[in-house]
Amino acid sequence: MRTNSSSYTQTAVCPEADGDGHACTALAQNLVGHSPPFREAMELVKLYAAWSAPLLIAGETGTGKELVARAVHYQSQRRHCPFIPVNCATLPDTLVESELFGHTRGAFTDASQARQGLVRLAEGGTLFLDEVEALSPRGQGVLLRFLQDSSYRALGGNTLHHADVRIVAASNVDLHEKAAARMFRDDLLYRLDAFRVSLPPLRERLDDLTLLVPHLLAKAARQTDGFARRIGEPGLALLRAYDWPGNVRQLEHVLLKAHVVCQGSEVGVDDLRRCTPELAQVGVPAVPAATPPHSLRAAKRAAADQAERRFIEDWLSRTAGNISEAARLTGIERASLSRLVKKYGVKARALGSV
């Protein structure tokens, strides 16, 4: 399964065929959405996972680029081998070759012992280069030489090694603009951009808040007191009115703080504004008042239906849309759960992702 400039090998996508299914399920539970741009990106993730060519993930800060890189890795035949992430902004220009390819003893002043590089540590798996735009011109040249034929030498060494590693890179800036401004090598960009997944910012998929907010509030509960909280329609309307420059990561932090400050079972507008000054400047759109049921029996039925639907959505979200797994965990017969999913029009597939 060599990765080189002229031949790339296709691998089978097998999300849950073995013990790594747990990793795939965990990733699916964190990549949540059903909007068209998000679904399109996730379809590309599944498609590109089957190949070993370099992949470039583009997206603003907080859109989930590393989660996507991990999803690609764990859906490929490389899932049994290491996934090694590195932030390129942390690679010192003078030591970039040593960091990537390792060094021999005595290769430089402080090299008191030999050390393996990131490429060797990722052998057979995936090397994830986050913030690839931060590579210095020297670092870009080093990476380009490696991508040409997947060969390298440890710093200070003479032996030529051939690596079996997939390179996945990510950037939160437009690398084509950087290349046009001569701030990034265009030949390196062409190598990295064999496949591309562009992640939409949260402001372009606000419809996904109906899935993201319950998911992130459940995550906040697991991280803190274990007390499940929901959000009311006014709070959700406030979140929809904000443009989320920090995307899903910012939303996650906001909901964690809101969960902590909330004194009841429902996170409201005041809770959100109290913990996030930016939201204090956002007006709350008017929420149309629902027509009340015309009888007590109708009110009880509506409340029961709402609770039942919320219960189903919550468990399908936890199981990434897997109806069989949700049925097993809740003790409901799968056929019965399938009927309820159909009754309420819950899109099980949209509650998962990868």
Tab-separated table of C-alpha atoms in Angstrom:
chain	number	residue	atom	x	y	z
A	1	MET	CA	0.000	0.000	0.000
A	2	ARG	CA	2.590	2.539	-1.168
A	3	THR	CA	1.770	6.235	-1.322
A	4	ASN	CA	3.534	7.973	-4.210
A	5	SER	CA	2.976	10.471	-6.956
A	6	SER	CA	1.770	8.084	-9.640
A	7	SER	CA	-0.107	5.223	-7.985
A	8	TYR	CA	-2.506	5.155	-5.080
A	9	THR	CA	-4.101	2.069	-3.615
A	10	GLN	CA	-7.792	1.777	-2.817
A	11	THR	CA	-8.763	0.190	0.478
A	12	ALA	CA	-12.097	-1.105	1.673
A	13	VAL	CA	-14.162	1.071	3.968
A	14	CYS	CA	-15.319	-1.066	6.853
A	15	PRO	CA	-16.624	1.223	9.605
A	16	GLU	CA	-17.689	-1.372	12.137
A	17	ALA	CA	-16.433	-4.712	10.907
A	18	ASP	CA	-14.066	-5.358	13.784
A	19	GLY	CA	-12.863	-4.150	17.158
A	20	ASP	CA	-12.226	-0.657	15.791
A	21	GLY	CA	-15.961	-0.203	15.309
A	22	HIS	CA	-16.018	1.476	18.715
A	23	ALA	CA	-13.630	4.144	17.444
A	24	CYS	CA	-15.787	4.696	14.355
A	25	THR	CA	-18.937	4.946	16.464
A	26	ALA	CA	-17.308	7.439	18.804
A	27	LEU	CA	-16.269	9.579	15.844
A	28	ALA	CA	-19.722	9.397	14.301
A	29	GLN	CA	-21.221	10.572	17.569
A	30	ASN	CA	-19.022	13.667	17.463
A	31	LEU	CA	-19.618	14.503	13.797
A	32	VAL	CA	-23.252	15.497	14.039
A	33	GLY	CA	-25.398	17.168	11.424
A	34	HIS	CA	-27.957	16.729	8.675
A	35	SER	CA	-27.633	19.903	6.595
A	36	PRO	CA	-26.775	19.428	2.904
A	37	PRO	CA	-23.245	20.945	3.047
A	38	PHE	CA	-22.350	18.870	6.091
A	39	ARG	CA	-23.779	15.671	4.610
A	40	GLU	CA	-21.849	16.290	1.395
A	41	ALA	CA	-18.602	16.657	3.343
A	42	MET	CA	-19.261	13.429	5.251
A	43	GLU	CA	-19.970	11.536	2.033
A	44	LEU	CA	-16.554	12.637	0.774
A	45	VAL	CA	-14.987	11.432	4.028
A	46	LYS	CA	-16.351	7.949	3.424
A	47	LEU	CA	-15.294	8.009	-0.219
A	48	TYR	CA	-11.740	9.273	0.352
A	49	ALA	CA	-11.110	6.923	3.270
A	50	ALA	CA	-10.815	4.141	0.707
A	51	TRP	CA	-7.668	5.599	-0.852
A	52	SER	CA	-4.121	6.287	0.274
A	53	ALA	CA	-3.533	9.534	-1.640
A	54	PRO	CA	-2.880	12.712	0.374
A	55	LEU	CA	-5.973	14.483	1.650
A	56	LEU	CA	-6.405	18.178	2.425
A	57	ILE	CA	-9.076	19.189	4.936
A	58	ALA	CA	-10.073	22.837	4.664
A	59	GLY	CA	-12.175	24.663	7.204
A	60	GLU	CA	-12.283	27.497	9.666
A	61	THR	CA	-11.046	27.121	13.226
A	62	GLY	CA	-13.371	24.928	15.258
A	63	THR	CA	-15.091	23.112	12.399
A	64	GLY	CA	-13.722	19.690	13.387
A	65	LYS	CA	-10.802	19.111	11.023
A	66	GLU	CA	-8.963	16.680	13.311
A	67	LEU	CA	-12.165	14.722	13.946
A	68	VAL	CA	-12.553	14.343	10.181
A	69	ALA	CA	-8.923	13.269	9.819
A	70	ARG	CA	-9.464	10.603	12.466
A	71	ALA	CA	-12.676	9.496	10.755
A	72	VAL	CA	-10.788	9.019	7.495
A	73	HIS	CA	-8.109	6.997	9.283
A	74	TYR	CA	-10.473	4.737	11.224
A	75	GLN	CA	-12.591	3.973	8.160
A	76	SER	CA	-9.582	2.813	6.164
A	77	GLN	CA	-7.462	-0.332	6.224
A	78	ARG	CA	-4.888	1.729	8.098
A	79	ARG	CA	-7.135	1.810	11.177
A	80	HIS	CA	-5.032	-0.876	12.925
A	81	CYS	CA	-1.912	1.298	12.638
A	82	PRO	CA	-1.078	4.603	14.347
A	83	PHE	CA	-2.774	7.926	13.798
A	84	ILE	CA	-0.116	10.528	14.575
A	85	PRO	CA	-1.254	14.189	14.793
A	86	VAL	CA	1.175	17.097	14.756
A	87	ASN	CA	0.608	20.845	14.711
A	88	CYS	CA	2.974	22.266	12.108
A	89	ALA	CA	3.140	25.572	13.992
A	90	THR	CA	5.083	23.743	16.710
A	91	LEU	CA	7.762	22.336	14.379
A	92	PRO	CA	10.967	24.392	14.799
A	93	ASP	CA	12.376	25.413	11.431
A	94	THR	CA	15.860	24.232	12.353
A	95	LEU	CA	14.629	20.829	13.491
A	96	VAL	CA	11.831	20.100	11.022
A	97	GLU	CA	13.760	17.271	9.337
A	98	SER	CA	14.631	15.737	12.688
A	99	GLU	CA	11.008	15.936	13.852
A	100	LEU	CA	9.632	14.358	10.685
A	101	PHE	CA	12.322	11.804	9.887
A	102	GLY	CA	14.251	11.323	13.124
A	103	HIS	CA	17.993	11.619	13.666
A	104	THR	CA	21.022	9.538	14.467
A	105	ARG	CA	23.153	9.951	17.549
A	106	GLY	CA	25.459	12.930	17.149
A	107	ALA	CA	23.536	14.340	14.167
A	108	PHE	CA	23.598	17.733	15.904
A	109	THR	CA	24.827	19.204	19.158
A	110	ASP	CA	22.011	18.008	21.425
A	111	ALA	CA	21.475	14.649	19.708
A	112	SER	CA	22.823	12.474	22.521
A	113	GLN	CA	20.837	9.476	21.262
A	114	ALA	CA	19.065	8.361	18.094
A	115	ARG	CA	15.388	9.187	17.796
A	116	GLN	CA	12.605	8.061	15.474
A	117	GLY	CA	10.694	10.733	13.586
A	118	LEU	CA	6.947	11.236	13.181
A	119	VAL	CA	6.916	9.502	9.808
A	120	ARG	CA	8.424	6.348	11.306
A	121	LEU	CA	6.006	6.470	14.249
A	122	ALA	CA	3.085	6.634	11.818
A	123	GLU	CA	4.322	3.699	9.694
A	124	GLY	CA	1.381	1.886	8.130
A	125	GLY	CA	-1.015	4.525	9.417
A	126	THR	CA	-1.746	8.212	9.026
A	127	LEU	CA	0.317	11.316	9.718
A	128	PHE	CA	-1.984	14.297	10.306
A	129	LEU	CA	-0.383	17.676	9.647
A	130	ASP	CA	-2.574	20.339	11.237
A	131	GLU	CA	-2.064	24.015	10.344
A	132	VAL	CA	0.113	22.950	7.432
A	133	GLU	CA	0.244	26.570	6.280
A	134	ALA	CA	2.522	27.291	9.274
A	135	LEU	CA	5.383	25.269	7.761
A	136	SER	CA	8.394	27.411	6.958
A	137	PRO	CA	9.710	27.497	3.371
A	138	ARG	CA	12.347	24.993	4.434
A	139	GLY	CA	9.740	22.739	6.034
A	140	GLN	CA	7.599	22.932	2.895
A	141	GLY	CA	10.551	21.825	0.792
A	142	VAL	CA	11.289	18.917	3.139
A	143	LEU	CA	7.672	17.736	3.020
A	144	LEU	CA	7.512	18.099	-0.762
A	145	ARG	CA	10.568	15.889	-1.247
A	146	PHE	CA	9.010	13.220	0.952
A	147	LEU	CA	5.676	13.315	-0.886
A	148	GLN	CA	7.381	12.761	-4.235
A	149	ASP	CA	8.298	9.144	-3.541
A	150	SER	CA	7.692	8.529	0.201
A	151	SER	CA	11.422	8.099	0.830
A	152	TYR	CA	13.525	9.792	3.491
A	153	ARG	CA	16.756	9.641	5.465
A	154	ALA	CA	17.062	10.259	9.176
A	155	LEU	CA	19.053	13.405	9.878
A	156	GLY	CA	22.706	12.390	10.046
A	157	GLY	CA	21.993	8.974	8.535
A	158	ASN	CA	22.821	7.410	5.180
A	159	THR	CA	20.135	4.723	4.925
A	160	LEU	CA	17.249	5.524	2.588
A	161	HIS	CA	13.896	4.475	4.051
A	162	HIS	CA	10.605	4.043	2.218
A	163	ALA	CA	7.506	4.878	4.241
A	164	ASP	CA	3.997	3.491	4.038
A	165	VAL	CA	2.174	6.467	5.504
A	166	ARG	CA	-0.871	8.417	4.396
A	167	ILE	CA	-0.510	12.185	4.708
A	168	VAL	CA	-3.608	14.102	5.767
A	169	ALA	CA	-3.149	17.864	6.063
A	170	ALA	CA	-5.473	20.560	7.378
A	171	SER	CA	-5.591	24.324	7.085
A	172	ASN	CA	-7.904	27.086	8.280
A	173	VAL	CA	-6.756	29.485	5.553
A	174	ASP	CA	-7.132	29.413	1.761
A	175	LEU	CA	-3.926	27.761	0.618
A	176	HIS	CA	-4.588	28.695	-2.994
A	177	GLU	CA	-4.573	32.364	-1.990
A	178	LYS	CA	-1.387	31.759	0.005
A	179	ALA	CA	0.194	30.086	-3.012
A	180	ALA	CA	-0.859	32.961	-5.303
A	181	ALA	CA	0.790	35.369	-2.853
A	182	ARG	CA	3.942	33.187	-2.876
A	183	MET	CA	3.490	32.424	0.814
A	184	PHE	CA	2.998	28.686	0.210
A	185	ARG	CA	4.583	26.453	-2.407
A	186	ASP	CA	2.125	25.735	-5.188
A	187	ASP	CA	3.865	22.449	-6.048
A	188	LEU	CA	3.391	21.299	-2.446
A	189	LEU	CA	-0.243	22.397	-2.536
A	190	TYR	CA	-0.869	20.291	-5.635
A	191	ARG	CA	0.621	17.270	-3.860
A	192	LEU	CA	-1.451	17.756	-0.715
A	193	ASP	CA	-4.652	18.582	-2.589
A	194	ALA	CA	-5.041	15.191	-4.281
A	195	PHE	CA	-8.334	14.893	-2.403
A	196	ARG	CA	-10.090	17.676	-0.529
A	197	VAL	CA	-12.834	17.902	2.076
A	198	SER	CA	-14.162	21.384	2.801
A	199	LEU	CA	-15.961	21.703	6.120
A	200	PRO	CA	-18.742	24.315	6.244
A	201	PRO	CA	-18.691	26.906	9.040
A	202	LEU	CA	-21.464	26.644	11.609
A	203	ARG	CA	-23.125	29.859	10.366
A	204	GLU	CA	-23.782	28.071	7.066
A	205	ARG	CA	-25.461	25.088	8.714
A	206	LEU	CA	-27.539	26.603	11.504
A	207	ASP	CA	-30.244	23.991	10.898
A	208	ASP	CA	-27.838	21.511	12.476
A	209	LEU	CA	-28.250	23.272	15.838
A	210	THR	CA	-31.334	21.142	16.500
A	211	LEU	CA	-29.016	18.102	16.583
A	212	LEU	CA	-25.805	19.703	17.807
A	213	VAL	CA	-27.216	21.450	20.869
A	214	PRO	CA	-28.792	18.352	22.506
A	215	HIS	CA	-25.674	16.361	21.637
A	216	LEU	CA	-23.325	18.913	23.192
A	217	LEU	CA	-25.521	19.408	26.264
A	218	ALA	CA	-25.460	15.635	26.817
A	219	LYS	CA	-21.675	15.744	26.477
A	220	ALA	CA	-21.515	18.606	29.002
A	221	ALA	CA	-23.582	16.537	31.432
A	222	ARG	CA	-21.169	13.611	31.105
A	223	GLN	CA	-18.234	15.917	31.761
A	224	THR	CA	-19.759	17.539	34.846
A	225	ASP	CA	-22.619	16.535	37.136
A	226	GLY	CA	-24.379	13.981	34.934
A	227	PHE	CA	-27.628	15.987	35.112
A	228	ALA	CA	-29.361	16.089	31.727
A	229	ARG	CA	-30.466	19.545	30.623
A	230	ARG	CA	-32.315	20.637	27.517
A	231	ILE	CA	-32.665	23.973	25.779
A	232	GLY	CA	-35.898	25.858	25.184
A	233	GLU	CA	-36.979	27.343	21.881
A	234	PRO	CA	-36.034	30.932	22.908
A	235	GLY	CA	-32.514	29.762	23.759
A	236	LEU	CA	-32.249	27.897	20.479
A	237	ALA	CA	-33.467	30.998	18.631
A	238	LEU	CA	-30.723	33.041	20.317
A	239	LEU	CA	-28.078	30.538	19.207
A	240	ARG	CA	-29.421	30.686	15.650
A	241	ALA	CA	-29.108	34.478	15.633
A	242	TYR	CA	-25.358	34.402	16.380
A	243	ASP	CA	-22.736	33.967	13.642
A	244	TRP	CA	-20.338	31.648	15.592
A	245	PRO	CA	-16.861	32.764	14.487
A	246	GLY	CA	-15.374	29.903	16.545
A	247	ASN	CA	-17.802	27.398	15.006
A	248	VAL	CA	-18.695	24.116	16.752
A	249	ARG	CA	-15.804	24.353	19.222
A	250	GLN	CA	-17.101	27.739	20.417
A	251	LEU	CA	-20.643	26.360	20.630
A	252	GLU	CA	-19.396	23.438	22.706
A	253	HIS	CA	-17.664	25.755	25.186
A	254	VAL	CA	-20.728	28.017	25.405
A	255	LEU	CA	-23.033	25.093	26.160
A	256	LEU	CA	-20.623	23.652	28.729
A	257	LYS	CA	-20.636	26.968	30.611
A	258	ALA	CA	-24.406	27.291	30.225
A	259	HIS	CA	-24.872	23.793	31.627
A	260	VAL	CA	-22.793	24.726	34.665
A	261	VAL	CA	-24.564	28.026	35.416
A	262	CYS	CA	-28.086	26.730	34.737
A	263	GLN	CA	-30.018	26.091	37.947
A	264	GLY	CA	-32.901	24.192	36.401
A	265	SER	CA	-33.505	21.532	33.795
A	266	GLU	CA	-33.770	23.901	30.839
A	267	VAL	CA	-31.016	26.202	29.586
A	268	GLY	CA	-32.557	29.581	28.873
A	269	VAL	CA	-31.610	32.864	27.242
A	270	ASP	CA	-30.408	34.347	30.538
A	271	ASP	CA	-28.107	31.363	31.156
A	272	LEU	CA	-26.570	31.709	27.716
A	273	ARG	CA	-26.053	35.451	28.010
A	274	ARG	CA	-24.722	35.184	31.541
A	275	CYS	CA	-21.848	32.931	30.505
A	276	THR	CA	-21.161	34.400	27.061
A	277	PRO	CA	-20.893	38.198	26.775
A	278	GLU	CA	-21.067	38.034	22.959
A	279	LEU	CA	-24.586	36.643	23.147
A	280	ALA	CA	-25.678	39.592	25.304
A	281	GLN	CA	-25.449	41.758	22.184
A	282	VAL	CA	-27.629	39.438	20.119
A	283	GLY	CA	-31.352	40.072	19.941
A	284	VAL	CA	-33.713	37.157	20.460
A	285	PRO	CA	-35.991	36.600	17.461
A	286	ALA	CA	-39.641	36.298	18.344
A	287	VAL	CA	-40.726	32.696	18.781
A	288	PRO	CA	-44.283	32.107	17.560
A	289	ALA	CA	-46.527	30.948	20.352
A	290	ALA	CA	-47.811	27.435	19.863
A	291	THR	CA	-51.562	26.939	19.751
A	292	PRO	CA	-52.531	25.248	23.032
A	293	PRO	CA	-54.327	21.886	22.875
A	294	HIS	CA	-58.098	22.233	23.041
A	295	SER	CA	-58.543	19.541	25.710
A	296	LEU	CA	-56.689	17.971	28.628
A	297	ARG	CA	-56.552	14.646	26.806
A	298	ALA	CA	-54.980	16.319	23.746
A	299	ALA	CA	-52.482	18.137	25.979
A	300	LYS	CA	-51.420	14.882	27.626
A	301	ARG	CA	-51.076	13.158	24.252
A	302	ALA	CA	-49.002	16.039	22.856
A	303	ALA	CA	-46.717	16.031	25.912
A	304	ALA	CA	-46.278	12.252	25.693
A	305	ASP	CA	-45.508	12.444	21.984
A	306	GLN	CA	-42.958	15.189	22.572
A	307	ALA	CA	-41.246	13.229	25.351
A	308	GLU	CA	-41.258	10.057	23.248
A	309	ARG	CA	-39.763	11.823	20.241
A	310	ARG	CA	-37.084	13.497	22.376
A	311	PHE	CA	-36.235	10.113	23.944
A	312	ILE	CA	-35.827	8.503	20.518
A	313	GLU	CA	-33.725	11.357	19.131
A	314	ASP	CA	-31.480	11.322	22.193
A	315	TRP	CA	-30.726	7.595	21.979
A	316	LEU	CA	-30.255	7.630	18.220
A	317	SER	CA	-27.857	10.532	18.629
A	318	ARG	CA	-25.908	8.572	21.251
A	319	THR	CA	-25.684	5.559	18.938
A	320	ALA	CA	-24.889	7.567	15.785
A	321	GLY	CA	-28.234	6.650	14.217
A	322	ASN	CA	-27.835	2.904	14.816
A	323	ILE	CA	-31.406	1.710	15.476
A	324	SER	CA	-30.352	-1.805	16.471
A	325	GLU	CA	-27.893	-0.499	19.065
A	326	ALA	CA	-30.440	2.002	20.425
A	327	ALA	CA	-33.011	-0.793	20.745
A	328	ARG	CA	-30.517	-2.978	22.616
A	329	LEU	CA	-29.545	-0.224	25.059
A	330	THR	CA	-33.118	0.895	25.786
A	331	GLY	CA	-34.689	-2.555	25.955
A	332	ILE	CA	-37.186	-1.715	23.196
A	333	GLU	CA	-37.805	-4.257	20.442
A	334	ARG	CA	-36.145	-3.137	17.254
A	335	ALA	CA	-39.384	-3.385	15.258
A	336	SER	CA	-41.173	-1.198	17.802
A	337	LEU	CA	-38.391	1.361	17.779
A	338	SER	CA	-38.392	1.408	13.971
A	339	ARG	CA	-42.135	2.118	14.003
A	340	LEU	CA	-41.612	5.022	16.399
A	341	VAL	CA	-38.790	6.402	14.262
A	342	LYS	CA	-41.121	6.300	11.256
A	343	LYS	CA	-44.041	7.740	13.254
A	344	TYR	CA	-42.141	10.842	14.287
A	345	GLY	CA	-40.200	11.231	11.071
A	346	VAL	CA	-36.857	10.980	12.858
A	347	LYS	CA	-34.002	10.707	10.369
A	348	ALA	CA	-31.810	8.100	12.016
A	349	ARG	CA	-29.027	8.473	9.439
A	350	ALA	CA	-28.840	12.227	10.029
A	351	LEU	CA	-28.212	11.632	13.720
A	352	GLY	CA	-25.032	9.813	12.858
A	353	SER	CA	-22.535	11.029	10.391
A	354	VAL	CA	-19.587	8.964	9.297
